[in-house]
PDB file of N, CA and C in Angstrom:
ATOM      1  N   UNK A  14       0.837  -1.178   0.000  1.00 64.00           N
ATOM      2  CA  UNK A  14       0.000   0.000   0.000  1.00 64.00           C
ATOM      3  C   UNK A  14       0.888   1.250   0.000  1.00 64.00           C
ATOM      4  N   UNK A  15       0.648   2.158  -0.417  1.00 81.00           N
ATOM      5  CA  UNK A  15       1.189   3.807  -1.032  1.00 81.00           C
ATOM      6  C   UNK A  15       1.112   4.283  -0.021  1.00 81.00           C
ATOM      7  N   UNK A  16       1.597   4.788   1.085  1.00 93.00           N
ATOM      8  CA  UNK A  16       1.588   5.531   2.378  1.00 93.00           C
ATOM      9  C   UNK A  16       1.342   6.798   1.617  1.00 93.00           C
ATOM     10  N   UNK A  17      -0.007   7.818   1.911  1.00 96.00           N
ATOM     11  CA  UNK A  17      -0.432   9.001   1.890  1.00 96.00           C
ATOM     12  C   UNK A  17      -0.051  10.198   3.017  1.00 96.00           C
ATOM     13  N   UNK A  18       0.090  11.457   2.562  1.00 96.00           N
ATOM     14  CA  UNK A  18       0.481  12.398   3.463  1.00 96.00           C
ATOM     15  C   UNK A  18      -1.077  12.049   4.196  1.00 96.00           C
ATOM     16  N   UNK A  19      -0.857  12.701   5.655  1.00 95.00           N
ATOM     17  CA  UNK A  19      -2.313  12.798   6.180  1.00 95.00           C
ATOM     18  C   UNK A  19      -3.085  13.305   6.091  1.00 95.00           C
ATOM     19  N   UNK A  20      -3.094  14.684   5.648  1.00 96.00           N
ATOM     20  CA  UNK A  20      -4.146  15.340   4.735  1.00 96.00           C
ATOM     21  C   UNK A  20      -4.159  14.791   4.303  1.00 96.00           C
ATOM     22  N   UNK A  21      -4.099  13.814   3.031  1.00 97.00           N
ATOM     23  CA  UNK A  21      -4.829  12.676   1.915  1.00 97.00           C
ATOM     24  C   UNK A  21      -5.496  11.834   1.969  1.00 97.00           C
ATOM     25  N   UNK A  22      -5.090  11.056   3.679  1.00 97.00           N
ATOM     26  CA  UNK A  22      -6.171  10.157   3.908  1.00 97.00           C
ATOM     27  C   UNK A  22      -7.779  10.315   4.011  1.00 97.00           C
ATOM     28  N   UNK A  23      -8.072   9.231   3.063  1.00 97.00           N
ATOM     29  CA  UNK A  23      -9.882   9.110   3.653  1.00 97.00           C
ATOM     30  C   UNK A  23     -10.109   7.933   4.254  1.00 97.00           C
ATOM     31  N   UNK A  24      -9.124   7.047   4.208  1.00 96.00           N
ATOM     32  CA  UNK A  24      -9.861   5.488   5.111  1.00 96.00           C
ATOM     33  C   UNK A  24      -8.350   5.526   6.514  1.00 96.00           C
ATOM     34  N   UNK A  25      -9.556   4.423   7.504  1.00 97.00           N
ATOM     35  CA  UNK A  25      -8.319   4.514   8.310  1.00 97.00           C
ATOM     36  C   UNK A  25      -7.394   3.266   8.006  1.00 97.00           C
ATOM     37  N   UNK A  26      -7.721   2.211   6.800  1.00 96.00           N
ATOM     38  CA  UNK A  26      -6.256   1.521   6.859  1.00 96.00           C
ATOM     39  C   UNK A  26      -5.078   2.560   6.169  1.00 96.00           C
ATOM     40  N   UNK A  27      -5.390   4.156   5.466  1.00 96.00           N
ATOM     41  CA  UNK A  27      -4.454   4.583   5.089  1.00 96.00           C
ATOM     42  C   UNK A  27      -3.737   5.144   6.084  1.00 96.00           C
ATOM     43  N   UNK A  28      -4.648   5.720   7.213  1.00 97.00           N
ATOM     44  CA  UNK A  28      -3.794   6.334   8.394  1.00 97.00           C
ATOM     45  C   UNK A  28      -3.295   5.587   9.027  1.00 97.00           C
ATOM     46  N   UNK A  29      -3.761   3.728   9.215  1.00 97.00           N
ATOM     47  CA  UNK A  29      -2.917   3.244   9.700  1.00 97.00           C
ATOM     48  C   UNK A  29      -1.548   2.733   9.316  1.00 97.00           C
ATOM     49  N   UNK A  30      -1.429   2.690   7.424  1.00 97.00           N
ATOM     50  CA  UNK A  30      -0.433   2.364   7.148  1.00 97.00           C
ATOM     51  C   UNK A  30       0.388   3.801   7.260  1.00 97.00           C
ATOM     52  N   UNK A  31      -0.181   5.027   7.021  1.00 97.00           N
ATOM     53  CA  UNK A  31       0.727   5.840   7.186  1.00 97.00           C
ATOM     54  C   UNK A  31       1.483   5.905   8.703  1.00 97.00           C
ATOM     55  N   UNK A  32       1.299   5.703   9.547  1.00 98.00           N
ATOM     56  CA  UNK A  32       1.521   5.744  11.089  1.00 98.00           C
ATOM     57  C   UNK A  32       2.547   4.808  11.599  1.00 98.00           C
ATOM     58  N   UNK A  33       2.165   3.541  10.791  1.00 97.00           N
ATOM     59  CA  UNK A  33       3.170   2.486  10.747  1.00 97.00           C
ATOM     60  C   UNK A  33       4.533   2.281  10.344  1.00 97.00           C
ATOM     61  N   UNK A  34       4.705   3.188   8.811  1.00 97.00           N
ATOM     62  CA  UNK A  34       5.597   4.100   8.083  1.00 97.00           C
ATOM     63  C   UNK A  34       6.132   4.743   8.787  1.00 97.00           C
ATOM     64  N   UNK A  35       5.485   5.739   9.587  1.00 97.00           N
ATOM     65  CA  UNK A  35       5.984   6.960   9.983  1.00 97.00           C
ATOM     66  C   UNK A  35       6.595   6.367  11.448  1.00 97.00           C
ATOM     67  N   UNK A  36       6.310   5.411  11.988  1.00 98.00           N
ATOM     68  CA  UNK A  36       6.969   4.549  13.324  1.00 98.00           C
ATOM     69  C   UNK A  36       8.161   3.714  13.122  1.00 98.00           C
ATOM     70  N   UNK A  37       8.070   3.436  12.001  1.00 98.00           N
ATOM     71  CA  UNK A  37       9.606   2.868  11.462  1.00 98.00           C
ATOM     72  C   UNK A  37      10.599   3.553  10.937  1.00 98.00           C
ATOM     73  N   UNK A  38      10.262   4.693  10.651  1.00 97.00           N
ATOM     74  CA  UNK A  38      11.141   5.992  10.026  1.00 97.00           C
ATOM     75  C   UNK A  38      11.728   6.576  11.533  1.00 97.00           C
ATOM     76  N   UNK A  39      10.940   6.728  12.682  1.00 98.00           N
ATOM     77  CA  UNK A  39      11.249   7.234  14.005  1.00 98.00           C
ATOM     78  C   UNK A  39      11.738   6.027  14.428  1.00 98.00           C
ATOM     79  N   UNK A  40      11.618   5.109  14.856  1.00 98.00           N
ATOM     80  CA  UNK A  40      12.881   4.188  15.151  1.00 98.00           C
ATOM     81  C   UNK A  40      14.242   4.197  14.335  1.00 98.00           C
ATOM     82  N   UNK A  41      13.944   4.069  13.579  1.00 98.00           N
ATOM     83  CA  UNK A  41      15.647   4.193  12.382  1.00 98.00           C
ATOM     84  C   UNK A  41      15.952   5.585  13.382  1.00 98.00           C
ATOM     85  N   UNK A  42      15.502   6.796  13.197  1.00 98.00           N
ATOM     86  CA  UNK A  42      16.042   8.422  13.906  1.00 98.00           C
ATOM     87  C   UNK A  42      16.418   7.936  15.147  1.00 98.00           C
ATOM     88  N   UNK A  43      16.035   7.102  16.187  1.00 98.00           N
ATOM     89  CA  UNK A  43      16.140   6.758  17.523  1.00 98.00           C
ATOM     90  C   UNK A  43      17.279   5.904  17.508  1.00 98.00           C
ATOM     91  N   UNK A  44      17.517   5.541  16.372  1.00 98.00           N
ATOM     92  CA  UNK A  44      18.757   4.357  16.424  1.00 98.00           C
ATOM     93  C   UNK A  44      19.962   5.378  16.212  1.00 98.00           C
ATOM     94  N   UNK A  45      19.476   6.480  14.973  1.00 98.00           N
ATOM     95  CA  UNK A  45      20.888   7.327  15.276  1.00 98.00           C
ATOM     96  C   UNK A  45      20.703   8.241  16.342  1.00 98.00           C
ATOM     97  N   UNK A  46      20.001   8.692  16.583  1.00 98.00           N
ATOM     98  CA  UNK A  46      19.848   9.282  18.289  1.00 98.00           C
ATOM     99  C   UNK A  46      20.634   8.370  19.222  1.00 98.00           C
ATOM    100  N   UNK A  47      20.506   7.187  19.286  1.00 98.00           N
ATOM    101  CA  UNK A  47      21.506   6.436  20.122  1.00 98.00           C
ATOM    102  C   UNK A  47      22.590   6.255  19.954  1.00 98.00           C
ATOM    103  N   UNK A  48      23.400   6.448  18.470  1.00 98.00           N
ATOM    104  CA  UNK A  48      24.334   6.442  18.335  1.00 98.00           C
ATOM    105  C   UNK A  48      25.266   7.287  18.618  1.00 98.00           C
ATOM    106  N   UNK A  49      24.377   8.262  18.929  1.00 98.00           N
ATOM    107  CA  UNK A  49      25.281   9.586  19.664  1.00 98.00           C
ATOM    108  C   UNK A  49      25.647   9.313  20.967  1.00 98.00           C
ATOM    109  N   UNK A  50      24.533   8.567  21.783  1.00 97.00           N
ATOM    110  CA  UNK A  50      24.801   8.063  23.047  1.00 97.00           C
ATOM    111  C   UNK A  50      26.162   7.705  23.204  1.00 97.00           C
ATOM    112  N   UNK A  51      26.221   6.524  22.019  1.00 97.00           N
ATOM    113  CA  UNK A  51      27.405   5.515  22.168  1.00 97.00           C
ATOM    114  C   UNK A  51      28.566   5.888  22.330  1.00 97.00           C
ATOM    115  N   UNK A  52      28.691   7.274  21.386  1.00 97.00           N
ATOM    116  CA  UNK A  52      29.936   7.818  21.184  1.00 97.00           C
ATOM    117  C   UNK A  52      30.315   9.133  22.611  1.00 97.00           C
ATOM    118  N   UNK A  53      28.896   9.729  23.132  1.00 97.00           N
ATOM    119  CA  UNK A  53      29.175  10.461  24.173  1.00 97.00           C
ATOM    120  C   UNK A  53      29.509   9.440  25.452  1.00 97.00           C
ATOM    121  N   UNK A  54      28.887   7.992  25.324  1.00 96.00           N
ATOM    122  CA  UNK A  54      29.720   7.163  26.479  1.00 96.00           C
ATOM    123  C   UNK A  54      31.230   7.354  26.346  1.00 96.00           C
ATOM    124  N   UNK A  55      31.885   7.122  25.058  1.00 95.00           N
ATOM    125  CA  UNK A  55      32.869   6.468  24.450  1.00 95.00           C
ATOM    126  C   UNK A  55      33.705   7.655  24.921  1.00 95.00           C
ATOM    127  N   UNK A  56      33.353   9.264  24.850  1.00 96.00           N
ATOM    128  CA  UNK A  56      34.069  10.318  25.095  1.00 96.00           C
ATOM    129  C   UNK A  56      34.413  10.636  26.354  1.00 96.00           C
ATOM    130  N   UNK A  57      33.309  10.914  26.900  1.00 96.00           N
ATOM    131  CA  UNK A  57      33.499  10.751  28.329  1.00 96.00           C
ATOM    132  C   UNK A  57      34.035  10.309  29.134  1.00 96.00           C
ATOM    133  N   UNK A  58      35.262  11.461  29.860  1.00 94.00           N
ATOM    134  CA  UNK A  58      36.274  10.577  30.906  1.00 94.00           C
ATOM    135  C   UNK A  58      35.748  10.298  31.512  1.00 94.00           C
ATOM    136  N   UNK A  59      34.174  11.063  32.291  1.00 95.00           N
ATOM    137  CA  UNK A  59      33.939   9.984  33.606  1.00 95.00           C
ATOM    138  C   UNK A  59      32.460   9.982  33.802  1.00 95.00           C
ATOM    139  N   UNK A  60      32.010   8.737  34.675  1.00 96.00           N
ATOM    140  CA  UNK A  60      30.544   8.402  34.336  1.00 96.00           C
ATOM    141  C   UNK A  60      29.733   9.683  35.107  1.00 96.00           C
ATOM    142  N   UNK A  61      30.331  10.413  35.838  1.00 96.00           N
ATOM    143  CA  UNK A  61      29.276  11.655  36.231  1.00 96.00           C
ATOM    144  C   UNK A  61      28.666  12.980  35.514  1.00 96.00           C
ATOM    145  N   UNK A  62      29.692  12.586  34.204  1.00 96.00           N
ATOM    146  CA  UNK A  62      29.752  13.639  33.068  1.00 96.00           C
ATOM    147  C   UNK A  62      28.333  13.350  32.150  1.00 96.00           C
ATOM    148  N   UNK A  63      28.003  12.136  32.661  1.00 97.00           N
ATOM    149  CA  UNK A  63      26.563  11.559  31.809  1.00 97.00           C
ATOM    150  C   UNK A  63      25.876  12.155  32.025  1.00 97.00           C
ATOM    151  N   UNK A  64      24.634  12.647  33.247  1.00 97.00           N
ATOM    152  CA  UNK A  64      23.905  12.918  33.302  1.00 97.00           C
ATOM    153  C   UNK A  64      24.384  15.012  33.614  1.00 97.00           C
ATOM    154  N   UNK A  65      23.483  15.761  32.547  1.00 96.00           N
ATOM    155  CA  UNK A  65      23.920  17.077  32.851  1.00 96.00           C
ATOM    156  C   UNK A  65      22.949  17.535  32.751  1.00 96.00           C
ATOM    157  N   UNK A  66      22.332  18.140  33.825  1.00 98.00           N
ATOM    158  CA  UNK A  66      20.846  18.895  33.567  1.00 98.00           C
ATOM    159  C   UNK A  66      20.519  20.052  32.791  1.00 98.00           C
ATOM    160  N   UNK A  67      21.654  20.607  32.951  1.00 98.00           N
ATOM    161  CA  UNK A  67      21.662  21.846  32.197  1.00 98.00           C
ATOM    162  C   UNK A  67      21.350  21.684  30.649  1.00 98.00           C
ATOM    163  N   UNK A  68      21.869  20.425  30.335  1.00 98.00           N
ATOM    164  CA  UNK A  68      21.814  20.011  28.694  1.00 98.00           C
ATOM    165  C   UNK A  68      20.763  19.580  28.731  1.00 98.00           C
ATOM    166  N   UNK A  69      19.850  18.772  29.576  1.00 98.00           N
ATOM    167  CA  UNK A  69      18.748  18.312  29.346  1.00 98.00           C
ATOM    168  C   UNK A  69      17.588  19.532  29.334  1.00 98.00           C
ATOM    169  N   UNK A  70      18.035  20.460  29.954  1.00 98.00           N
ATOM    170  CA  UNK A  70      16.689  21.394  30.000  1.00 98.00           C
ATOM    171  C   UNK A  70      16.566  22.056  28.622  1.00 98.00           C
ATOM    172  N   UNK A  71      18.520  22.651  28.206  1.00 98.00           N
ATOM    173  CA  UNK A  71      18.408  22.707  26.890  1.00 98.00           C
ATOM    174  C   UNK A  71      17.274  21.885  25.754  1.00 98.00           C
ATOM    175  N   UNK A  72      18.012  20.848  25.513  1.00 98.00           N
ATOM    176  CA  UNK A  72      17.442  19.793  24.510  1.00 98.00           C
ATOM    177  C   UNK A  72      15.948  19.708  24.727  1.00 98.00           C
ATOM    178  N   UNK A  73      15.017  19.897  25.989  1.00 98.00           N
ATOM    179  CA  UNK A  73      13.536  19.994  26.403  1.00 98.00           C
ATOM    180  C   UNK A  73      13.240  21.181  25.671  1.00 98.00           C
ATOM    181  N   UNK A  74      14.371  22.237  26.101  1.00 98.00           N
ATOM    182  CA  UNK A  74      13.492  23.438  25.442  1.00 98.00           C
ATOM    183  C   UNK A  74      13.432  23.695  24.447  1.00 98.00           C
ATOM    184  N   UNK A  75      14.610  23.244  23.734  1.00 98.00           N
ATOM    185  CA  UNK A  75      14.496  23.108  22.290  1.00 98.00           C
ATOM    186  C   UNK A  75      13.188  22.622  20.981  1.00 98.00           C
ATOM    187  N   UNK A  76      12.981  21.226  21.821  1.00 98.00           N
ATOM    188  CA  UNK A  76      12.404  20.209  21.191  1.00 98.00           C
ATOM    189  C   UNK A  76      10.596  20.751  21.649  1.00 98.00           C
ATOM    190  N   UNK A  77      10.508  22.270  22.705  1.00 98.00           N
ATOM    191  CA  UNK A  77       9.295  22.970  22.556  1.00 98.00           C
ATOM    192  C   UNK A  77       8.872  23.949  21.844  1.00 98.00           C
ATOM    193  N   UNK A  78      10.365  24.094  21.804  1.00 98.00           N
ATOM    194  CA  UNK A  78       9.894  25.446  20.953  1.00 98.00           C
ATOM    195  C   UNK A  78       9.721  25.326  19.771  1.00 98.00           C
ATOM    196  N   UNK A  79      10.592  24.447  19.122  1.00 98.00           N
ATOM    197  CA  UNK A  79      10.348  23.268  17.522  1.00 98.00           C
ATOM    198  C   UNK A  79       8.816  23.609  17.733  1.00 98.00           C
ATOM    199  N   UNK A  80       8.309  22.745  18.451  1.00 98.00           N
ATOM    200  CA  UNK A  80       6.970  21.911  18.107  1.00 98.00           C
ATOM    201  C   UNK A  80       6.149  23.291  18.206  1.00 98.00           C
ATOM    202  N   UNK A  81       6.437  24.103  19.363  1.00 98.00           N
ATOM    203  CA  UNK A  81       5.859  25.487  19.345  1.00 98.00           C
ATOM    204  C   UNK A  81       5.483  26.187  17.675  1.00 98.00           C
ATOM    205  N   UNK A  82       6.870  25.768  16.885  1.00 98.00           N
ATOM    206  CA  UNK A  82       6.701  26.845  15.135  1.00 98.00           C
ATOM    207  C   UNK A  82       5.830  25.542  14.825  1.00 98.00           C
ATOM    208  N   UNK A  83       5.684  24.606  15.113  1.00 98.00           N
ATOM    209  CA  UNK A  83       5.740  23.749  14.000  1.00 98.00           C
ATOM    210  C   UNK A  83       3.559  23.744  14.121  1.00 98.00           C
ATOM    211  N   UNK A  84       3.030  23.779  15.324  1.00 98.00           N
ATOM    212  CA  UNK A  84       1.526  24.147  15.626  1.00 98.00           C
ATOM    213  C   UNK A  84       1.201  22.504  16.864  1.00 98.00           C
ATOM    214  N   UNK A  85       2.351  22.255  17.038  1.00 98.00           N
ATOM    215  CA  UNK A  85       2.137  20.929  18.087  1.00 98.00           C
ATOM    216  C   UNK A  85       2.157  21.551  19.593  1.00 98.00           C
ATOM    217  N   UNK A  86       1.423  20.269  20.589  1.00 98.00           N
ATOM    218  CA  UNK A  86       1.563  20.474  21.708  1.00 98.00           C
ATOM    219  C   UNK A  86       2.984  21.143  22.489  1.00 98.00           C
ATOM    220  N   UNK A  87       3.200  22.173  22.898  1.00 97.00           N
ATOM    221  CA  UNK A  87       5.011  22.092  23.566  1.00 97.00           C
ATOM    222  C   UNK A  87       4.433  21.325  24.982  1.00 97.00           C
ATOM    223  N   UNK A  88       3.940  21.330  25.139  1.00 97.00           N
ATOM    224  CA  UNK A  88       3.748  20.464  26.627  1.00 97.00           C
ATOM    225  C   UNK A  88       3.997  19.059  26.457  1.00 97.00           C
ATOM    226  N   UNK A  89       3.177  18.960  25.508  1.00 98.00           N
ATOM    227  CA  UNK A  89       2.818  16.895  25.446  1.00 98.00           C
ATOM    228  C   UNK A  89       4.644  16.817  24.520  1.00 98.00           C
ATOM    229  N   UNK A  90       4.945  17.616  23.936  1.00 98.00           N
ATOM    230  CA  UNK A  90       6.290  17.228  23.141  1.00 98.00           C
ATOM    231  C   UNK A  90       7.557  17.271  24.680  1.00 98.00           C
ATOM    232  N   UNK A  91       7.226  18.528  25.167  1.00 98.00           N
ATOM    233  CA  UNK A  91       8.363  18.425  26.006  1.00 98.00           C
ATOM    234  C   UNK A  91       8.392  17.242  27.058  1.00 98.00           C
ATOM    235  N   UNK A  92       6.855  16.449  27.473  1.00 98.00           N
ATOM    236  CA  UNK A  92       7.037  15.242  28.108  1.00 98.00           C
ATOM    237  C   UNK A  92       7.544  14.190  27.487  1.00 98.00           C
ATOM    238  N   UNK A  93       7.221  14.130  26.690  1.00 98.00           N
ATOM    239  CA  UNK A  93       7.854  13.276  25.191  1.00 98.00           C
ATOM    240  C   UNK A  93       9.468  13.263  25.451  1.00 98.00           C
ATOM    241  N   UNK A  94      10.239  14.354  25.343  1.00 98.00           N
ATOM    242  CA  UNK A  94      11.305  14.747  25.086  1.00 98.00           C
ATOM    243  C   UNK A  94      11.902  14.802  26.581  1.00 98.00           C
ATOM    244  N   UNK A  95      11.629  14.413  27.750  1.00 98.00           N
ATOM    245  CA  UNK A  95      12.195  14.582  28.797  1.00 98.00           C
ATOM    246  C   UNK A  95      12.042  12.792  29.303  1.00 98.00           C
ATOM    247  N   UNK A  96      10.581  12.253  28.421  1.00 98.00           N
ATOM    248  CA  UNK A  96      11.793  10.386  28.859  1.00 98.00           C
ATOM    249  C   UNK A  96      12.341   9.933  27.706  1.00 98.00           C
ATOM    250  N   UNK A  97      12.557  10.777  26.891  1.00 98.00           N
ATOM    251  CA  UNK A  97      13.652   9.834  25.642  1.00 98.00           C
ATOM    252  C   UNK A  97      15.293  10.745  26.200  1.00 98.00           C
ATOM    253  N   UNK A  98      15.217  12.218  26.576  1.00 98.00           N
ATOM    254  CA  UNK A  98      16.851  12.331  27.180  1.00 98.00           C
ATOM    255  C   UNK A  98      16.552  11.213  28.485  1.00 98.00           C
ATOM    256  N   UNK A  99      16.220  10.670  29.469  1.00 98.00           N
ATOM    257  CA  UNK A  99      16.169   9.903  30.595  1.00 98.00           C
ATOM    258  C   UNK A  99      16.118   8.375  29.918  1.00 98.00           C
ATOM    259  N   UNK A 100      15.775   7.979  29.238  1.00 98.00           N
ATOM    260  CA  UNK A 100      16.167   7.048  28.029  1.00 98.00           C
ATOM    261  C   UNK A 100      17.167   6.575  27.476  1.00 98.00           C
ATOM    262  N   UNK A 101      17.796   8.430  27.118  1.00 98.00           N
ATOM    263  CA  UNK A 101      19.004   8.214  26.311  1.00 98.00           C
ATOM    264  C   UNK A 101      20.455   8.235  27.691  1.00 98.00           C
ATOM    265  N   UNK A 102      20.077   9.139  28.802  1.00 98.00           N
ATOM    266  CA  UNK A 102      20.887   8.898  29.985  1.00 98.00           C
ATOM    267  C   UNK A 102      20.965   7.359  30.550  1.00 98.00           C
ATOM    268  N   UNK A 103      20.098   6.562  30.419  1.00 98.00           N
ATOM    269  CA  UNK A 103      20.246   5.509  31.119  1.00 98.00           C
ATOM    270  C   UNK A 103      20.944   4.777  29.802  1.00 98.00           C
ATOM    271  N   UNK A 104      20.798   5.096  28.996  1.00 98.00           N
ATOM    272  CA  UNK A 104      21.343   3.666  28.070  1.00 98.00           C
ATOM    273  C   UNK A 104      22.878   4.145  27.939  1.00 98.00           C
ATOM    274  N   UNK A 105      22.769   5.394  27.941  1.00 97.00           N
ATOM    275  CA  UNK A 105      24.809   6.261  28.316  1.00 97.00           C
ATOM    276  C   UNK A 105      25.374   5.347  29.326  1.00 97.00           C
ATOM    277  N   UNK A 106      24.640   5.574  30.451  1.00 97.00           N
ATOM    278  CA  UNK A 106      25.126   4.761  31.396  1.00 97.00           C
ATOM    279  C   UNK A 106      25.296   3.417  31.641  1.00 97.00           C
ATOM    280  N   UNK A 107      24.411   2.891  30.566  1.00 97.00           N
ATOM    281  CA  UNK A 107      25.403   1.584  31.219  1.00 97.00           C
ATOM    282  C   UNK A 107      26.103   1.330  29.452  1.00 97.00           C
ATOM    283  N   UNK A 108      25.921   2.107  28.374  1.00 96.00           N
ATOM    284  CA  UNK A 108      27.270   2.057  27.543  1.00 96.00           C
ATOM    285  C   UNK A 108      28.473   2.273  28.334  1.00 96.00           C
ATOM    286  N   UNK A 109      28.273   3.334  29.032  1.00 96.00           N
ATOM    287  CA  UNK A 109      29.760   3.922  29.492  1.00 96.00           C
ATOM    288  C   UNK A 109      30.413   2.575  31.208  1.00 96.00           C
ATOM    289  N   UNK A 110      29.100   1.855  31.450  1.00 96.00           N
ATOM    290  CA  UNK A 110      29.697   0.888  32.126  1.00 96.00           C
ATOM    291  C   UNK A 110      30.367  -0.168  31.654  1.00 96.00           C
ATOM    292  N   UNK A 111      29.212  -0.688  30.152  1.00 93.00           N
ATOM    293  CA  UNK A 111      30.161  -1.397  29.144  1.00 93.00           C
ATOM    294  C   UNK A 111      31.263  -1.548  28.898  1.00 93.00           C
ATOM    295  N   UNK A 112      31.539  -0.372  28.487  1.00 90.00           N
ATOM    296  CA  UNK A 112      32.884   0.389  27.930  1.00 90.00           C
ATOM    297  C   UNK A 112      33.825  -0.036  28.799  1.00 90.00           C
ATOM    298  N   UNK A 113      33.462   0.763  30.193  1.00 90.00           N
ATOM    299  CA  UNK A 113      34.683   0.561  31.526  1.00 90.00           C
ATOM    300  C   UNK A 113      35.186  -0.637  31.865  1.00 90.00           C
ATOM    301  N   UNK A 114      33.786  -1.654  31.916  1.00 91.00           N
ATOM    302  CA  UNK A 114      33.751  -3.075  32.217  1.00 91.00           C
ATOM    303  C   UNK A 114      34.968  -4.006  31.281  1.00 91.00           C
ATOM    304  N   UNK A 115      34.565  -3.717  30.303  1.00 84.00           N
ATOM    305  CA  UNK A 115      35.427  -4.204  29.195  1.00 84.00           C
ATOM    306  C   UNK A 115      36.723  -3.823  29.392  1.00 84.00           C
ATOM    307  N   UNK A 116      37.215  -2.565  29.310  1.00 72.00           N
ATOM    308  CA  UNK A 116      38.475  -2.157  29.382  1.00 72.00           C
ATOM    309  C   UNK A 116      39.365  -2.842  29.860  1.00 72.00           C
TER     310      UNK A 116
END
């Protein structure tokens, strides 16, 4: 089936194939989103350097104010966006235990 923009849809198996599409396109992004993880474990002299709030409030506020131009929730995005950095902190952490473990 032809995945349609969503304005185009009129049935819901199109919105559901579009959604389905559009959930596998955001996993692939989440996989390179993690790959950044891997490499900020990999950089990082030390495991307290993982978690930085200051960057996280950044990256929250960022990812509101996006959604702010864009006509989306900034609320429901910035909850969104505050357990995928807590997501991406926990999976740092135990890359960067990996890492150590191994060494």
């Amino acid at each position: 089936m032809t995945t349609l923009p969503g304005q185009e849809c009129t049935t819901m198996a199109e919105v559901r194939a579009g959604v389905d599409q559009l959930d596998r396109e955001l996993i692939a992004m989440l996989r390179r989103r993690f790959d950044y993880m891997d490499a900020a474990a990999r950089i990082k002299p030390e495991r307290s350097h993982v978690r930085d709030e200051r960057r996280k409030a950044e990256v929250i506020a960022n990812a509101s104010a996006h959604a702010a131009e864009l006509g989306l929730p900034e609320q429901a995005i910035a909850q969104l966006w505050d357990a995928l950095v807590e997501a991406s902190i926990a999976y740092e952490l135990a890359e960067y235990d990996r890492r150590v473990t191994k060494s």
